PDB file of C-alpha atoms in Angstrom:
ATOM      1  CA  UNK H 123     -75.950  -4.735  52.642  1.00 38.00           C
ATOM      2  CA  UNK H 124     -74.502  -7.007  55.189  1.00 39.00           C
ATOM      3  CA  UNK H 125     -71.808  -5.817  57.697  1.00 38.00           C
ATOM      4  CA  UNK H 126     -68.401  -6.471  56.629  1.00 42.00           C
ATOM      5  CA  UNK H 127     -66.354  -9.081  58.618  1.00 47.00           C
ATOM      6  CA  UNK H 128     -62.956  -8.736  56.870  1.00 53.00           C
ATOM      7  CA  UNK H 129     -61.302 -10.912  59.795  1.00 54.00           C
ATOM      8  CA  UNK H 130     -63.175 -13.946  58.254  1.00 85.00           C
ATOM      9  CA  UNK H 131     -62.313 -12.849  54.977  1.00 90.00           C
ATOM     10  CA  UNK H 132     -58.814 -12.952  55.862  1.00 92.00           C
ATOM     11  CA  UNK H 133     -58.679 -16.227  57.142  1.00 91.00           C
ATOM     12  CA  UNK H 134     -60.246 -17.725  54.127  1.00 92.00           C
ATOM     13  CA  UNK H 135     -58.021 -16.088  51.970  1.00 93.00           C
ATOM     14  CA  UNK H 136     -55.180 -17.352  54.013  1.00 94.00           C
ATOM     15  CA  UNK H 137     -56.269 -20.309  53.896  1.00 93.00           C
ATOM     16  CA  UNK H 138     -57.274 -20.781  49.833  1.00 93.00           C
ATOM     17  CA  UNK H 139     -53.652 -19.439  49.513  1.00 94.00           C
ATOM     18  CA  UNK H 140     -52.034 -22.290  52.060  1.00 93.00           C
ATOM     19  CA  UNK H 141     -54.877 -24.690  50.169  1.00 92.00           C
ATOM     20  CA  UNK H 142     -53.009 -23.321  46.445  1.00 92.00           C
ATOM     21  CA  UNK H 143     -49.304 -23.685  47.905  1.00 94.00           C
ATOM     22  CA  UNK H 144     -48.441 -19.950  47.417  1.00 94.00           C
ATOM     23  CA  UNK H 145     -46.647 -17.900  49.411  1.00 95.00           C
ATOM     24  CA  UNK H 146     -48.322 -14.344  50.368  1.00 95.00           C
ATOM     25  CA  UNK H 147     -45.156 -12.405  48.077  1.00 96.00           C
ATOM     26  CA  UNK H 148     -46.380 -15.244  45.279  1.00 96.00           C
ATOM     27  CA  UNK H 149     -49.851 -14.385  45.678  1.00 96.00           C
ATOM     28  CA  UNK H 150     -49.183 -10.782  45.958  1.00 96.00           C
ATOM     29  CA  UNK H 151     -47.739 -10.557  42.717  1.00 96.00           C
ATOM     30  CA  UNK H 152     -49.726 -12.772  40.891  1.00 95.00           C
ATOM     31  CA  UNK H 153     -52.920 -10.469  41.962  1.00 95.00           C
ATOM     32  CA  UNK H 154     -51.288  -7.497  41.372  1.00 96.00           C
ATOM     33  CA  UNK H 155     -50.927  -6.397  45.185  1.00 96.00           C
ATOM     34  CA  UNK H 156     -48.658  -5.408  47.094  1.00 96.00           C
ATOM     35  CA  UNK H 157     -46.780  -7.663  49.592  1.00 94.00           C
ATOM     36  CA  UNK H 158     -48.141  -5.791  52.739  1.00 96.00           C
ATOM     37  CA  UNK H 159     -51.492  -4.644  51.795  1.00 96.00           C
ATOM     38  CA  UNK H 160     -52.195  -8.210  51.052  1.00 96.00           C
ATOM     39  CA  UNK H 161     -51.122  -9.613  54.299  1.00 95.00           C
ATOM     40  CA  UNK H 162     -52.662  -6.319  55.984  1.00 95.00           C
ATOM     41  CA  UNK H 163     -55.840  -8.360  54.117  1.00 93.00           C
ATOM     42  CA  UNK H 164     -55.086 -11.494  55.307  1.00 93.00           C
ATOM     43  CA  UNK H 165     -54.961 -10.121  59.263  1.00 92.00           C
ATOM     44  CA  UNK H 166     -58.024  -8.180  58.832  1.00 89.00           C
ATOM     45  CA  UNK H 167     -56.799  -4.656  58.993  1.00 91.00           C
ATOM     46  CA  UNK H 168     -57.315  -3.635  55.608  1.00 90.00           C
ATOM     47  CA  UNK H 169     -60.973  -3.734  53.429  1.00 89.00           C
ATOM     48  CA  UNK H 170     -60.223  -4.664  49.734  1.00 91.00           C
ATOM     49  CA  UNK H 171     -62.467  -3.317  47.297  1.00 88.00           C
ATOM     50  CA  UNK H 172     -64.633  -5.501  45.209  1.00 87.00           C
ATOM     51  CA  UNK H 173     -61.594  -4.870  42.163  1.00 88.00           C
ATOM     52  CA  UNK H 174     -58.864  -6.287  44.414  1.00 93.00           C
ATOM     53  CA  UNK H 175     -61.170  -9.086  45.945  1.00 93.00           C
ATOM     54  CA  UNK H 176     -60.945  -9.997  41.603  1.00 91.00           C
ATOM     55  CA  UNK H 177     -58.152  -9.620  41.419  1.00 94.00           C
ATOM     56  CA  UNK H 178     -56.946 -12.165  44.258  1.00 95.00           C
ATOM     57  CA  UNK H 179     -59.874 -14.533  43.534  1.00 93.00           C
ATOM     58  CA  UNK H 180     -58.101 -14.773  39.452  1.00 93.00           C
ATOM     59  CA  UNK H 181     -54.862 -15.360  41.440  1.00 94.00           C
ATOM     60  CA  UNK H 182     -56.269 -18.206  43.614  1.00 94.00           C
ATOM     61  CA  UNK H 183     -58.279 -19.630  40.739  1.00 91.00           C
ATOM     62  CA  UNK H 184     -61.459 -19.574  42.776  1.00 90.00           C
ATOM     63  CA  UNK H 185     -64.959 -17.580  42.377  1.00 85.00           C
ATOM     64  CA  UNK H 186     -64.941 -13.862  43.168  1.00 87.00           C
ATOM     65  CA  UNK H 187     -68.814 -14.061  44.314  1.00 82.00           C
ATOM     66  CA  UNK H 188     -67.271 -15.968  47.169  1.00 83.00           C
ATOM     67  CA  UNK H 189     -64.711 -13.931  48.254  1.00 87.00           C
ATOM     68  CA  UNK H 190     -67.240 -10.724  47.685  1.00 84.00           C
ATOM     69  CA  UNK H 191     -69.914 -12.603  49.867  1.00 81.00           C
ATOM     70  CA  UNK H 192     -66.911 -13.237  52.193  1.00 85.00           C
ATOM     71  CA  UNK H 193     -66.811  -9.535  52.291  1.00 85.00           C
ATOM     72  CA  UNK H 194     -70.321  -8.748  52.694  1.00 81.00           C
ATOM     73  CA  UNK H 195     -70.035  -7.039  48.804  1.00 79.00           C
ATOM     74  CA  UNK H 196     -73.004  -9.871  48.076  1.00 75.00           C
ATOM     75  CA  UNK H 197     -75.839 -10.296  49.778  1.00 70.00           C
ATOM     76  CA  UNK H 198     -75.513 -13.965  51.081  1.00 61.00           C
ATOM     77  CA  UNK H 199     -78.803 -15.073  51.482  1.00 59.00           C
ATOM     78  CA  UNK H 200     -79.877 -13.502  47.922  1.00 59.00           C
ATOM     79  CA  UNK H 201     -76.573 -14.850  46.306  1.00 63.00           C
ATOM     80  CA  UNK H 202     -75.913 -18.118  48.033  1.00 68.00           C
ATOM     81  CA  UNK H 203     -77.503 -20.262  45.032  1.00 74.00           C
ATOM     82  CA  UNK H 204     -75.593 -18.180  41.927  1.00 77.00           C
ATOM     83  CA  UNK H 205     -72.657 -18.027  44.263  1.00 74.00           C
ATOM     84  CA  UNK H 206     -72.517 -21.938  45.188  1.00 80.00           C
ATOM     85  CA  UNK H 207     -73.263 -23.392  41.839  1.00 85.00           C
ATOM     86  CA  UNK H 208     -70.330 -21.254  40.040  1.00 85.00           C
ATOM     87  CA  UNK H 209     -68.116 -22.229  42.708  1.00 85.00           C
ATOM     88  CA  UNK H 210     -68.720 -25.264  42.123  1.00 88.00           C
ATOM     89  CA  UNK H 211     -67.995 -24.962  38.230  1.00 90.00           C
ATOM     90  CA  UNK H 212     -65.285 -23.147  39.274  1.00 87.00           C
ATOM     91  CA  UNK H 213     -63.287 -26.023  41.623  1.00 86.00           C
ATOM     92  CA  UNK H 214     -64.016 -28.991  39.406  1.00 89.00           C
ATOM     93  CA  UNK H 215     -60.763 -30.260  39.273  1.00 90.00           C
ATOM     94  CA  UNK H 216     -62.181 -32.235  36.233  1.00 94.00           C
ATOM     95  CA  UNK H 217     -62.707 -29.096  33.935  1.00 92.00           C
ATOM     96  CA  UNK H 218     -60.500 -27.113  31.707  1.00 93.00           C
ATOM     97  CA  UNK H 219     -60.355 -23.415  32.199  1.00 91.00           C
ATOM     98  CA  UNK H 220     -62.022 -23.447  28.745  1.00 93.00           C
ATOM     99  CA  UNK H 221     -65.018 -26.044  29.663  1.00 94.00           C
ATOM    100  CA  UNK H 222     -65.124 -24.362  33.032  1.00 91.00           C
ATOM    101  CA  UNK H 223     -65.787 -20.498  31.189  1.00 92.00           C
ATOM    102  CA  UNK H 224     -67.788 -21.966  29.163  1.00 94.00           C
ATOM    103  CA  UNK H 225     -70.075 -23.667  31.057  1.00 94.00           C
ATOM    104  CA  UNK H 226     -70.543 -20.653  33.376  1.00 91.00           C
ATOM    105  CA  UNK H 227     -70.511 -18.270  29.737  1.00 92.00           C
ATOM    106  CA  UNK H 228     -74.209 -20.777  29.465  1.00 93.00           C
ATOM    107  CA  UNK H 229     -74.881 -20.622  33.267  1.00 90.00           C
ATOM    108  CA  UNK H 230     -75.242 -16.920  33.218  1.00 88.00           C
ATOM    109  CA  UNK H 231     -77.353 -16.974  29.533  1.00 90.00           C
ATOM    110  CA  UNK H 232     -79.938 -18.889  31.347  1.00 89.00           C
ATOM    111  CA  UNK H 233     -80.305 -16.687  33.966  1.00 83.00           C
ATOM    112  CA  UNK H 234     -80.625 -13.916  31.906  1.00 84.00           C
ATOM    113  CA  UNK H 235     -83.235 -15.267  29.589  1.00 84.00           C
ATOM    114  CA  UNK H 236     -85.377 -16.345  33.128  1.00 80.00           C
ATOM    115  CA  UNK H 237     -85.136 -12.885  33.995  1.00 77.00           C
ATOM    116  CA  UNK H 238     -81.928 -12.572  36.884  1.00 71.00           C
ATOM    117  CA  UNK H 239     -79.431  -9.955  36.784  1.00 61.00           C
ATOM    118  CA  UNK H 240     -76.086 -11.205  36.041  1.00 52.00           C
ATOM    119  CA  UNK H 241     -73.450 -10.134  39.120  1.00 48.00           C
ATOM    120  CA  UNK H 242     -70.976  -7.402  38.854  1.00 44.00           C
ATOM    121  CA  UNK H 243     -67.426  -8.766  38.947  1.00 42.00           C
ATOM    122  CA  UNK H 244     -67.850 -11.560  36.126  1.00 41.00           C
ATOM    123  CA  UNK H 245     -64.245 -12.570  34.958  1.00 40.00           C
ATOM    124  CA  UNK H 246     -64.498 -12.054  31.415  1.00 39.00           C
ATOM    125  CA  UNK H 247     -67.136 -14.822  30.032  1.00 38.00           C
ATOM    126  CA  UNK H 248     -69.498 -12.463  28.464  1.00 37.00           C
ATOM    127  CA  UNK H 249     -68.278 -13.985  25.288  1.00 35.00           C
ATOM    128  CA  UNK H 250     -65.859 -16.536  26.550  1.00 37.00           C
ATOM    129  CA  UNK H 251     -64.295 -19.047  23.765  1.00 36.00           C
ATOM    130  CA  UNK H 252     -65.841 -22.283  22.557  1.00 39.00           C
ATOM    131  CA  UNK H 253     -69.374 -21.081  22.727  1.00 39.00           C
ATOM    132  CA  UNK H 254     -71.370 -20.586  19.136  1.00 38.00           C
ATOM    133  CA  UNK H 255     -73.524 -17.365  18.650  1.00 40.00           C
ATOM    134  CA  UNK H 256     -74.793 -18.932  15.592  1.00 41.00           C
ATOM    135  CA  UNK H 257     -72.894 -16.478  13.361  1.00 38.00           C
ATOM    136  CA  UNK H 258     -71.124 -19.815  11.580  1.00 40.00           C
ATOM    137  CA  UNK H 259     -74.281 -20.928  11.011  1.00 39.00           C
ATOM    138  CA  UNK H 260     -73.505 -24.168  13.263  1.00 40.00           C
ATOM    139  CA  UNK H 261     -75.907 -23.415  15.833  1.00 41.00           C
ATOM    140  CA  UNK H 262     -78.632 -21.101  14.478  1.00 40.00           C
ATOM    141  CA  UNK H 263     -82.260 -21.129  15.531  1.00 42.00           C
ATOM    142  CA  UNK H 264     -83.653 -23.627  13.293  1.00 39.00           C
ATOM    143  CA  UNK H 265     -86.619 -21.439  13.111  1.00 40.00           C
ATOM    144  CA  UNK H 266     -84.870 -19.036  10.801  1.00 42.00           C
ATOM    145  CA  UNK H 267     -83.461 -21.946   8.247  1.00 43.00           C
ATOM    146  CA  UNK H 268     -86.076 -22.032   4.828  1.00 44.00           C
ATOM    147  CA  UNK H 269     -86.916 -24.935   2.983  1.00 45.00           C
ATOM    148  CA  UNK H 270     -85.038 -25.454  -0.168  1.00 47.00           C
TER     149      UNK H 270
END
């Protein structure tokens, strides 16, 4: 596991928060932190745990993975590729929160059909909205469908 650097860490948080136009007290209770462990954070005196790092990254509206490779939680060079392209889905100002969950919710299906573990720390799009299972019927394997 890679050495933890929590001085970087804290100057990209700062920075996403400047970036998001929230004050630290705004951020701080919109993550669910207090006031002065997050700026402890933010200086680099203080090593969140992966839970808080969530926590903060919800807040922000950016990826967790990031802020856990910030961290050293993720192995970069392992990661970078999973990390960058949800990111990416992630900051597309064009996307709803909806298209954006979804589209990752389809992201991570692929992976796990070619075989990759799915990261710790996923925000809830196991079974995110908007995506069929097939239980309606609207998008079942039309290997299973008989002739009439």
């Amino acid at each position: 596991m890679a050495s933890l650097n929590v001085g970087n860490l804290g100057e990209y948080l700062r920075e996403q928060r400047r970036t998001a136009q929230l004050s630290l007290r705004q951020l701080a209770d919109a993550a669910g932190v207090s006031n002065p462990y997050l700026s402890q954070i933010e200086r680099g005196l203080r090593k969140p745990s992966a839970e808080v790092l969530q926590q903060v990254a919800k807040a922000l509206r950016i990826s967790a993975e990031t802020l856990y490779v910030r961290a050293g939680i993720l192995d970069a060079e392992r990661d970078r590729d999973e990390v960058e392209t949800r990111a990416v889905i992630l900051a597309d100002p064009t996307l709803t929160e909806r298209q954006k969950q979804v589209l990752l919710q389809i992201y991570e299906s692929f992976r796990k059909e070619n075989g990759f573990e799915i990261a710790d720390g996923d925000e809830g799009v196991e079974n995110g909205p908007g995506v069929s299972d097939g239980a309606d019927g609207s998008e079942a394997d039309p290997r299973e469908q008989t002739a009439g």
